[in-house]
Short mmCIF file of C-alpha atoms and ligand atoms in Angstrom, two decimals:
data_model
loop_
_atom_site.label_atom_id
_atom_site.label_comp_id
_atom_site.label_asym_id
_atom_site.label_seq_id
_atom_site.Cartn_x
_atom_site.Cartn_y
_atom_site.Cartn_z
CA MET A 1 11.82 -23.52 -17.40
CA SER A 2 10.69 -25.63 -14.83
CA THR A 3 9.93 -24.60 -11.18
CA VAL A 4 10.68 -27.04 -8.63
CA VAL A 5 8.01 -26.71 -5.45
CA SER A 6 9.13 -28.88 -2.58
CA PRO A 7 5.97 -31.57 -1.72
CA ALA A 8 3.11 -29.75 0.93
CA LEU A 9 3.56 -31.03 4.34
CA ASP A 10 1.15 -33.52 6.30
CA ALA A 11 -0.10 -32.37 9.53
CA HIS A 12 -1.65 -35.30 10.39
CA ARG A 13 1.54 -37.70 9.43
CA LEU A 14 3.49 -35.56 11.30
CA ARG A 15 1.55 -34.84 14.25
CA ALA A 16 2.32 -39.21 15.39
CA ASP A 17 5.16 -37.79 15.85
CA PHE A 18 4.72 -36.00 18.78
CA PRO A 19 3.29 -37.50 22.21
CA VAL A 20 1.49 -34.78 23.27
CA PHE A 21 -1.04 -34.80 20.74
CA GLU A 22 -1.73 -38.88 21.72
CA GLU A 23 -3.13 -37.08 25.40
CA LEU A 24 -7.25 -35.64 25.45
CA PHE A 25 -7.92 -32.46 27.55
CA GLY A 26 -11.03 -32.76 29.16
CA GLY A 27 -11.78 -35.58 26.88
CA LYS A 28 -11.33 -32.97 23.89
CA PRO A 29 -8.20 -33.48 21.23
CA LEU A 30 -5.60 -31.06 21.72
CA ALA A 31 -5.71 -27.91 19.63
CA TYR A 32 -2.10 -26.12 20.34
CA LEU A 33 -1.76 -22.65 19.17
CA ASP A 34 0.71 -21.42 20.75
CA SER A 35 3.55 -22.50 19.43
CA ALA A 36 5.03 -18.90 18.56
CA SER A 37 5.53 -19.60 22.52
CA SER A 38 7.21 -22.37 22.43
CA ALA A 39 6.82 -25.47 20.16
CA GLN A 40 6.02 -28.98 21.32
CA LYS A 41 8.74 -31.77 21.38
CA PRO A 42 8.51 -34.84 18.32
CA ARG A 43 9.81 -37.69 19.86
CA GLN A 44 12.94 -37.51 17.50
CA VAL A 45 14.23 -35.10 19.72
CA LEU A 46 13.49 -36.18 22.63
CA ASP A 47 14.87 -40.45 21.83
CA ARG A 48 17.84 -38.11 20.41
CA MET A 49 18.24 -36.47 24.25
CA ARG A 50 17.46 -40.01 26.05
CA GLN A 51 20.26 -41.71 23.76
CA PHE A 52 22.69 -38.67 24.23
CA TYR A 53 22.05 -39.01 28.28
CA GLU A 54 22.48 -42.54 28.31
CA HIS A 55 25.16 -43.29 25.92
CA GLU A 56 27.29 -40.43 25.34
CA TYR A 57 26.97 -38.22 27.86
CA ALA A 58 29.92 -36.69 29.84
CA ASN A 59 31.25 -32.58 30.56
CA VAL A 60 32.54 -31.50 26.92
CA HIS A 61 36.10 -30.30 25.84
CA ARG A 62 37.38 -31.14 28.82
CA GLY A 63 38.21 -35.27 28.87
CA VAL A 64 40.77 -37.31 26.88
CA TYR A 65 38.77 -40.60 27.75
CA ARG A 66 36.66 -41.53 24.65
CA LEU A 67 32.67 -40.90 26.35
CA ALA A 68 34.58 -37.42 26.78
CA GLU A 69 35.07 -36.89 23.11
CA ARG A 70 31.43 -38.24 22.06
CA ALA A 71 29.51 -35.84 23.93
CA THR A 72 31.98 -33.33 22.55
CA GLU A 73 31.71 -34.53 19.53
CA GLY A 74 27.63 -34.37 19.84
CA TYR A 75 27.67 -30.75 21.44
CA GLU A 76 30.45 -29.64 18.35
CA GLY A 77 28.17 -31.47 15.60
CA ALA A 78 25.66 -29.35 17.02
CA ARG A 79 26.99 -26.26 16.76
CA ARG A 80 27.84 -27.53 12.67
CA THR A 81 23.75 -27.89 12.64
CA VAL A 82 23.69 -24.42 13.48
CA ALA A 83 26.21 -22.74 11.68
CA ARG A 84 23.94 -24.69 8.43
CA LEU A 85 20.60 -23.52 9.31
CA LEU A 86 21.42 -20.12 9.43
CA ASN A 87 24.28 -20.43 6.81
CA ALA A 88 26.93 -18.77 8.84
CA PRO A 89 30.35 -18.64 7.45
CA SER A 90 31.90 -20.44 10.03
CA ASP A 91 30.98 -22.80 13.10
CA LYS A 92 33.23 -20.86 14.64
CA GLU A 93 30.62 -17.61 14.82
CA ILE A 94 27.81 -19.97 16.44
CA VAL A 95 27.85 -19.30 20.33
CA PHE A 96 25.64 -21.17 22.14
CA THR A 97 23.45 -19.06 24.69
CA ARG A 98 20.79 -20.10 27.30
CA SER A 99 18.09 -18.50 24.87
CA ALA A 100 17.90 -15.50 22.79
CA THR A 101 17.16 -13.72 25.42
CA GLU A 102 20.53 -14.30 26.72
CA ALA A 103 22.14 -13.65 22.90
CA ILE A 104 20.94 -10.30 22.96
CA ASN A 105 22.26 -9.90 25.98
CA LEU A 106 25.47 -10.72 25.07
CA VAL A 107 25.68 -8.34 22.08
CA ALA A 108 24.07 -5.07 24.47
CA TYR A 109 26.83 -6.19 27.54
CA ALA A 110 29.54 -7.23 25.13
CA TRP A 111 28.98 -4.77 22.01
CA GLY A 112 27.10 -1.96 23.69
CA LEU A 113 29.24 -1.05 27.14
CA ASP A 114 32.57 -0.71 25.17
CA ASN A 115 31.17 0.73 21.97
CA LEU A 116 28.25 2.89 22.69
CA GLY A 117 28.09 6.44 24.45
CA PRO A 118 26.87 10.18 24.57
CA GLY A 119 25.74 11.36 21.05
CA ASP A 120 25.13 7.90 19.91
CA VAL A 121 21.60 6.12 19.29
CA VAL A 122 20.16 2.58 19.68
CA VAL A 123 17.16 2.21 17.27
CA ILE A 124 14.85 -0.58 18.03
CA THR A 125 11.51 -0.40 16.53
CA GLU A 126 8.00 -0.32 18.27
CA LEU A 127 7.11 -3.88 17.93
CA GLU A 128 9.77 -5.52 19.49
CA HIS A 129 10.00 -7.95 21.98
CA HIS A 130 10.65 -7.02 25.31
CA ALA A 131 14.38 -9.46 24.53
CA ASN A 132 15.25 -6.99 22.42
CA PHE A 133 13.99 -3.81 23.55
CA VAL A 134 14.84 -3.85 27.61
CA PRO A 135 18.16 -4.82 27.12
CA TRP A 136 19.28 -2.11 24.68
CA GLN A 137 16.98 0.76 26.27
CA TYR A 138 18.80 -0.53 29.80
CA ILE A 139 22.29 -0.29 27.37
CA ALA A 140 21.71 3.14 26.47
CA SER A 141 20.87 4.38 29.36
CA ARG A 142 24.03 3.21 31.42
CA THR A 143 25.94 4.72 28.07
CA GLY A 144 24.35 7.58 27.60
CA ALA A 145 23.28 6.97 24.25
CA SER A 146 19.65 7.97 22.92
CA PHE A 147 17.81 5.25 23.05
CA ARG A 148 14.99 5.58 19.68
CA HIS A 149 12.38 3.55 18.11
CA ILE A 150 10.92 3.22 13.71
CA PRO A 151 7.83 3.71 14.75
CA ILE A 152 4.52 1.00 13.00
CA ASP A 153 1.65 2.12 10.40
CA ASP A 154 -1.67 0.66 11.24
CA LEU A 155 -1.35 -1.86 9.54
CA GLY A 156 1.89 -2.65 12.36
CA GLU A 157 4.63 -2.56 9.41
CA LEU A 158 7.21 -0.25 10.71
CA GLN A 159 7.63 2.84 8.74
CA LEU A 160 10.68 3.34 7.17
CA ASP A 161 10.37 7.12 6.29
CA ALA A 162 11.04 7.68 9.65
CA LEU A 163 14.70 6.51 9.31
CA ASP A 164 15.66 9.96 8.32
CA GLY A 165 14.60 11.72 10.87
CA LEU A 166 16.46 9.15 13.13
CA ALA A 167 19.57 9.68 10.84
CA ARG A 168 19.71 13.02 12.54
CA GLU A 169 19.76 12.89 16.23
CA GLY A 170 23.08 11.27 16.57
CA ASN A 171 25.33 8.71 15.34
CA VAL A 172 23.67 6.06 14.55
CA LYS A 173 25.12 2.18 16.09
CA VAL A 174 22.97 -0.11 16.61
CA VAL A 175 19.64 -1.32 15.05
CA ALA A 176 17.57 -3.80 16.51
CA ASN A 177 14.82 -5.27 14.82
CA ASN A 178 12.81 -8.64 14.64
CA LEU A 179 12.37 -10.82 11.70
CA VAL A 180 9.21 -11.48 12.88
CA SER A 181 7.37 -10.11 15.51
CA ASN A 182 5.44 -12.44 17.80
CA THR A 183 2.60 -10.59 18.56
CA LEU A 184 1.54 -9.57 15.22
CA GLY A 185 3.37 -12.15 12.32
CA THR A 186 5.07 -8.83 10.47
CA ILE A 187 7.49 -9.68 8.27
CA ASN A 188 10.29 -6.81 8.83
CA PRO A 189 12.39 -5.46 6.35
CA VAL A 190 15.70 -6.44 8.14
CA GLU A 191 17.91 -6.01 4.67
CA ARG A 192 16.26 -2.86 4.22
CA LEU A 193 17.35 -2.04 7.34
CA ALA A 194 20.31 -3.77 7.60
CA GLU A 195 21.79 -1.82 4.45
CA TRP A 196 20.95 1.48 6.50
CA ALA A 197 22.27 0.50 9.62
CA HIS A 198 25.53 0.49 7.68
CA ASP A 199 25.30 3.44 5.98
CA GLN A 200 25.59 5.04 9.35
CA GLY A 201 28.41 3.31 10.40
CA ALA A 202 25.63 1.20 12.96
CA ILE A 203 25.58 -2.58 13.43
CA MET A 204 22.86 -4.97 13.09
CA VAL A 205 21.14 -7.10 15.67
CA VAL A 206 18.33 -9.41 14.39
CA ASP A 207 15.82 -11.20 16.21
CA ALA A 208 15.49 -14.46 14.55
CA ALA A 209 13.49 -15.97 17.63
CA GLN A 210 10.24 -16.21 16.00
CA ALA A 211 11.71 -16.68 11.87
CA ALA A 212 13.84 -19.33 12.15
CA PRO A 213 11.03 -21.60 13.31
CA HIS A 214 9.35 -21.19 10.22
CA ARG A 215 11.07 -19.52 7.34
CA ALA A 216 15.15 -19.71 5.85
CA VAL A 217 16.87 -17.45 7.53
CA ASP A 218 20.43 -16.86 5.78
CA VAL A 219 22.77 -14.37 8.01
CA GLN A 220 24.93 -13.59 4.84
CA ALA A 221 21.84 -12.85 2.58
CA LEU A 222 20.09 -10.48 5.42
CA GLY A 223 23.62 -8.19 6.47
CA ALA A 224 23.05 -8.74 9.25
CA ASP A 225 26.24 -8.47 12.25
CA PHE A 226 24.46 -10.69 14.97
CA VAL A 227 21.31 -13.06 14.69
CA ALA A 228 19.96 -14.08 17.47
CA ILE A 229 17.71 -17.52 17.73
CA THR A 230 15.77 -20.04 20.17
CA GLY A 231 15.65 -23.84 20.68
CA HIS A 232 12.27 -24.15 22.49
CA LYS A 233 10.24 -22.21 19.97
CA LEU A 234 11.99 -25.17 17.00
CA CYS A 235 10.81 -27.91 18.60
CA GLY A 236 13.76 -28.31 20.71
CA PRO A 237 14.00 -27.81 24.32
CA SER A 238 14.56 -25.21 26.54
CA GLY A 239 17.66 -24.00 27.96
CA ILE A 240 19.82 -23.21 24.64
CA GLY A 241 19.73 -20.74 22.28
CA ALA A 242 22.40 -19.22 19.69
CA LEU A 243 24.15 -16.18 18.64
CA TRP A 244 25.65 -16.12 15.13
CA GLY A 245 27.91 -13.04 14.89
CA ARG A 246 30.63 -11.65 12.45
CA ARG A 247 33.46 -13.03 13.29
CA GLU A 248 35.83 -9.68 13.04
CA LEU A 249 32.68 -8.40 15.77
CA LEU A 250 32.62 -11.13 17.81
CA GLU A 251 36.82 -11.38 17.99
CA THR A 252 36.91 -7.76 19.59
CA MET A 253 34.48 -7.61 21.60
CA SER A 254 34.85 -8.22 25.57
CA PRO A 255 33.76 -11.53 27.24
CA PHE A 256 29.86 -11.67 28.65
CA ASN A 257 30.38 -13.89 31.14
CA LEU A 258 33.91 -15.14 32.76
CA GLY A 259 34.61 -18.23 34.22
CA GLY A 260 36.01 -22.03 32.87
CA GLU A 261 35.72 -22.65 29.78
CA MET A 262 36.43 -19.38 28.06
CA ILE A 263 39.95 -19.19 29.27
CA ARG A 264 43.28 -19.63 27.78
CA SER A 265 45.17 -19.54 30.84
CA VAL A 266 44.87 -17.66 34.07
CA ALA A 267 46.83 -16.47 36.11
CA LEU A 268 46.88 -13.67 39.94
CA GLU A 269 48.35 -11.11 37.42
CA GLN A 270 45.91 -11.67 34.34
CA THR A 271 43.68 -13.96 32.78
CA THR A 272 43.41 -14.47 28.83
CA PHE A 273 40.60 -15.60 26.55
CA ASN A 274 39.88 -18.56 25.07
CA ASP A 275 39.40 -18.59 20.95
CA LEU A 276 35.48 -18.14 19.07
CA PRO A 277 33.64 -19.13 20.22
CA HIS A 278 34.48 -21.05 23.64
CA LYS A 279 35.50 -17.23 24.69
CA PHE A 280 31.57 -16.62 24.94
CA GLU A 281 30.74 -20.11 26.58
CA ALA A 282 31.50 -19.67 30.24
CA GLY A 283 31.01 -22.48 32.56
CA THR A 284 29.51 -26.35 31.74
CA PRO A 285 27.99 -25.34 28.63
CA ALA A 286 23.76 -26.93 28.49
CA ILE A 287 25.29 -30.44 26.66
CA ALA A 288 22.65 -32.61 25.64
CA GLU A 289 20.05 -29.34 24.85
CA ALA A 290 22.50 -28.36 22.19
CA VAL A 291 22.36 -31.90 20.76
CA GLY A 292 18.94 -31.76 21.20
CA LEU A 293 18.55 -28.57 19.12
CA GLY A 294 20.50 -29.76 16.01
CA ALA A 295 18.18 -32.96 16.88
CA ALA A 296 15.44 -30.10 16.03
CA ILE A 297 17.01 -28.53 13.66
CA ASP A 298 17.66 -31.85 11.34
CA TYR A 299 13.53 -32.76 12.35
CA VAL A 300 12.76 -29.03 10.85
CA THR A 301 14.97 -29.10 7.76
CA GLY A 302 14.07 -32.71 7.33
CA ILE A 303 10.19 -31.65 6.54
CA GLY A 304 11.54 -28.55 4.80
CA LEU A 305 11.47 -24.98 6.03
CA GLU A 306 9.69 -23.66 2.80
CA ALA A 307 7.09 -27.04 3.16
CA ILE A 308 7.08 -25.04 6.86
CA GLU A 309 5.90 -21.73 5.59
CA ARG A 310 3.44 -22.47 2.86
CA HIS A 311 1.68 -24.83 4.97
CA GLU A 312 0.94 -21.88 7.68
CA ARG A 313 0.16 -19.18 5.18
CA GLU A 314 -2.20 -21.53 4.43
CA LEU A 315 -3.39 -21.81 7.35
CA VAL A 316 -3.29 -17.83 8.82
CA THR A 317 -4.88 -17.41 5.40
CA MET A 318 -7.90 -19.75 6.68
CA THR A 319 -7.95 -18.16 9.77
CA MET A 320 -7.78 -14.35 8.98
CA GLU A 321 -10.97 -14.91 6.31
CA ARG A 322 -12.84 -16.58 8.57
CA LEU A 323 -12.34 -14.04 11.69
CA ALA A 324 -13.47 -11.73 8.71
CA GLU A 325 -16.34 -12.37 9.32
CA VAL A 326 -16.90 -12.38 12.64
CA PRO A 327 -18.29 -8.68 13.05
CA TRP A 328 -17.68 -8.95 17.02
CA ILE A 329 -13.71 -9.66 16.28
CA THR A 330 -10.65 -7.15 15.31
CA VAL A 331 -7.73 -8.58 13.88
CA PHE A 332 -4.39 -6.79 14.03
CA GLY A 333 -1.49 -6.47 12.34
CA PRO A 334 -1.19 -6.80 7.71
CA PRO A 335 -2.79 -9.03 5.35
CA ALA A 336 -2.07 -12.61 5.27
CA ASP A 337 0.55 -12.39 2.52
CA ARG A 338 2.77 -10.37 4.52
CA ARG A 339 2.30 -12.04 8.02
CA ALA A 340 4.05 -15.17 9.05
CA GLY A 341 1.42 -17.98 11.08
CA ILE A 342 0.85 -15.47 13.92
CA VAL A 343 -2.51 -14.11 14.49
CA SER A 344 -3.77 -11.61 17.02
CA PHE A 345 -6.98 -10.40 18.04
CA ALA A 346 -9.97 -8.94 20.13
CA VAL A 347 -13.25 -9.89 21.36
CA ASP A 348 -15.54 -6.95 21.74
CA GLY A 349 -16.52 -6.68 25.51
CA ILE A 350 -14.81 -9.57 26.42
CA HIS A 351 -11.10 -9.89 28.00
CA PRO A 352 -8.96 -11.74 27.03
CA HIS A 353 -8.24 -13.89 28.94
CA ASP A 354 -11.76 -14.60 29.52
CA VAL A 355 -11.54 -15.94 25.82
CA ALA A 356 -8.63 -17.79 26.56
CA GLN A 357 -9.65 -19.85 29.47
CA ILE A 358 -12.85 -20.59 27.69
CA LEU A 359 -10.90 -22.03 24.29
CA ASP A 360 -9.48 -24.21 26.68
CA TRP A 361 -12.57 -25.69 27.76
CA GLU A 362 -12.87 -26.57 24.63
CA GLY A 363 -9.14 -27.90 24.26
CA ILE A 364 -7.71 -25.06 22.47
CA ALA A 365 -4.63 -23.52 23.95
CA VAL A 366 -4.45 -19.57 22.75
CA ARG A 367 -2.10 -16.95 24.31
CA ALA A 368 -3.79 -14.24 25.89
CA GLY A 369 -1.51 -10.64 26.92
CA HIS A 370 0.87 -8.51 26.24
CA HIS A 371 3.06 -11.14 24.63
CA CYS A 372 6.43 -9.07 26.04
CA THR A 373 4.93 -6.36 23.68
CA GLN A 374 4.12 -3.79 26.01
CA PRO A 375 5.29 -0.91 23.85
CA LEU A 376 2.84 -2.34 20.76
CA MET A 377 -0.34 -2.77 22.94
CA THR A 378 -0.02 0.61 24.12
CA ARG A 379 0.51 1.36 20.13
CA LEU A 380 -2.63 -0.73 19.72
CA GLY A 381 -4.79 1.03 22.08
CA VAL A 382 -5.10 -2.15 24.41
CA ALA A 383 -3.58 -3.47 27.48
CA ALA A 384 -3.59 -7.29 26.02
CA THR A 385 -5.28 -10.02 22.73
CA THR A 386 -5.85 -12.93 22.31
CA ARG A 387 -2.98 -14.55 19.42
CA ALA A 388 -3.14 -17.82 17.46
CA SER A 389 0.15 -18.88 16.40
CA PHE A 390 0.74 -22.05 14.06
CA TYR A 391 3.34 -24.79 13.44
CA LEU A 392 4.29 -27.58 10.97
CA TYR A 393 1.55 -29.87 13.08
CA SER A 394 -1.15 -27.25 13.32
CA LEU A 395 -4.49 -28.45 11.40
CA PRO A 396 -7.32 -26.50 8.92
CA ASP A 397 -10.07 -28.74 11.87
CA GLU A 398 -7.89 -26.51 14.48
CA VAL A 399 -8.92 -23.69 13.01
CA GLU A 400 -12.65 -24.07 12.73
CA ARG A 401 -12.81 -25.16 16.11
CA LEU A 402 -11.34 -22.02 17.23
CA ILE A 403 -14.13 -20.19 15.06
CA GLU A 404 -16.39 -22.08 16.90
CA GLY A 405 -14.91 -21.90 20.32
CA LEU A 406 -14.95 -17.68 19.45
CA HIS A 407 -18.92 -18.46 19.17
CA LYS A 408 -19.27 -20.11 22.35
CA VAL A 409 -16.96 -17.10 24.28
CA LYS A 410 -19.11 -14.73 22.90
CA ALA A 411 -22.49 -16.95 23.39
CA SER A 412 -21.05 -17.18 27.59
CA LEU A 413 -19.53 -14.06 28.01
CA GLY A 414 -20.78 -11.40 25.11
C1 LIG B 1 10.17 -11.76 18.59
C2 LIG B 1 11.17 -13.10 19.96
N1 LIG B 1 12.14 -12.64 20.52
C3 LIG B 1 12.49 -12.90 21.49
C4 LIG B 1 11.65 -13.75 22.06
C5 LIG B 1 12.42 -14.97 23.54
O1 LIG B 1 13.23 -16.28 23.47
P1 LIG B 1 13.32 -16.31 24.85
O2 LIG B 1 12.63 -16.66 25.65
O3 LIG B 1 13.46 -17.77 23.87
O4 LIG B 1 14.89 -15.95 24.97
C6 LIG B 1 11.09 -14.59 21.79
C7 LIG B 1 10.13 -15.37 22.82
O5 LIG B 1 8.50 -15.40 23.03
C8 LIG B 1 9.90 -14.14 20.90
O6 LIG B 1 9.24 -14.11 20.49
#
């Protein structure tokens, strides 16, 4: 039996799609190692948005004139593209939001306020991004539900043996977890958690903000009930994200934002709400941004998510091998074969902000901070880390530059 292997991607060639790489920073080419925070934008996305604004722009779902029909087709076409990306059973289950954060808030408010109460338990994990932590903590406290977490082990992987204890704490109603940790790169066992959640009668909420740009995400295979993604990490514009939700849940949920577009009829006595997905899209949406997200998904899937994942795995493996040779660096998280293209580390005796500052002088952009995962920082016993993260345009040469840059950091501050 022959195995079909998709071709490796050519990151040097792909870089030509990204105008930002034409610029020098302090006379040096940009080593952009902060894609987990936000990805750079290729011409294909920028050109599509310009074309849309110049030739297809009007408000959506309202006009009967041809230009408005073009705009609506662009916007709804993007929804179909998101549905294909996530293997959603129907594009009516795709709600456009401002971001992954807003997608999760939508579920926490619209589902949580109506379905949680005393005796119920909301389960998140110790490595959640604040976007999938704070809304649940807040809605749990508003409704009287308990808020509990699945701890991680020293390698930054979920300790699933804690689940039985959590089940004894009350009626588990929500399990919320990221598919890929933005700080450690840990790939979490969401399918297993979804099974457990359903055994408890709970919903499974998956934050795929850090996964969908880098690996295939299939909402049906995950067994999830809600999946949140964001456009700007996927080579798309900021200001656009999406929520996939199981139709029967979305149908019965209360609306989140209220106003125009999300109504069927409004009278002084009573308002009725629109069909899915419009019930959850109040007001004029981010139209061109949705179109840009559609173009970004076409771009990324045209390269191939498998090829992207493999490319990042090679870079992360190389980075971890090179960092392991440096005795004054501590790397956090699981081994390379169990993580995505993200590496968080500490340089002995030097604050991550100073590390990032000196690397910037070398044209290397990394992230320093708590990465919106303060409970995880507490578990790791640090206030912040330095984080390098990769994407389809990242080069092995940039890993070498990072290592050289770290030696310069140590020489000047260590
Ligand atoms: C794992 C994870 N979840 C959620 C978010 C929030 O995404 P957004 O800022 O687009 O809402 C991020 C962004 O860093 C993230 O890394």
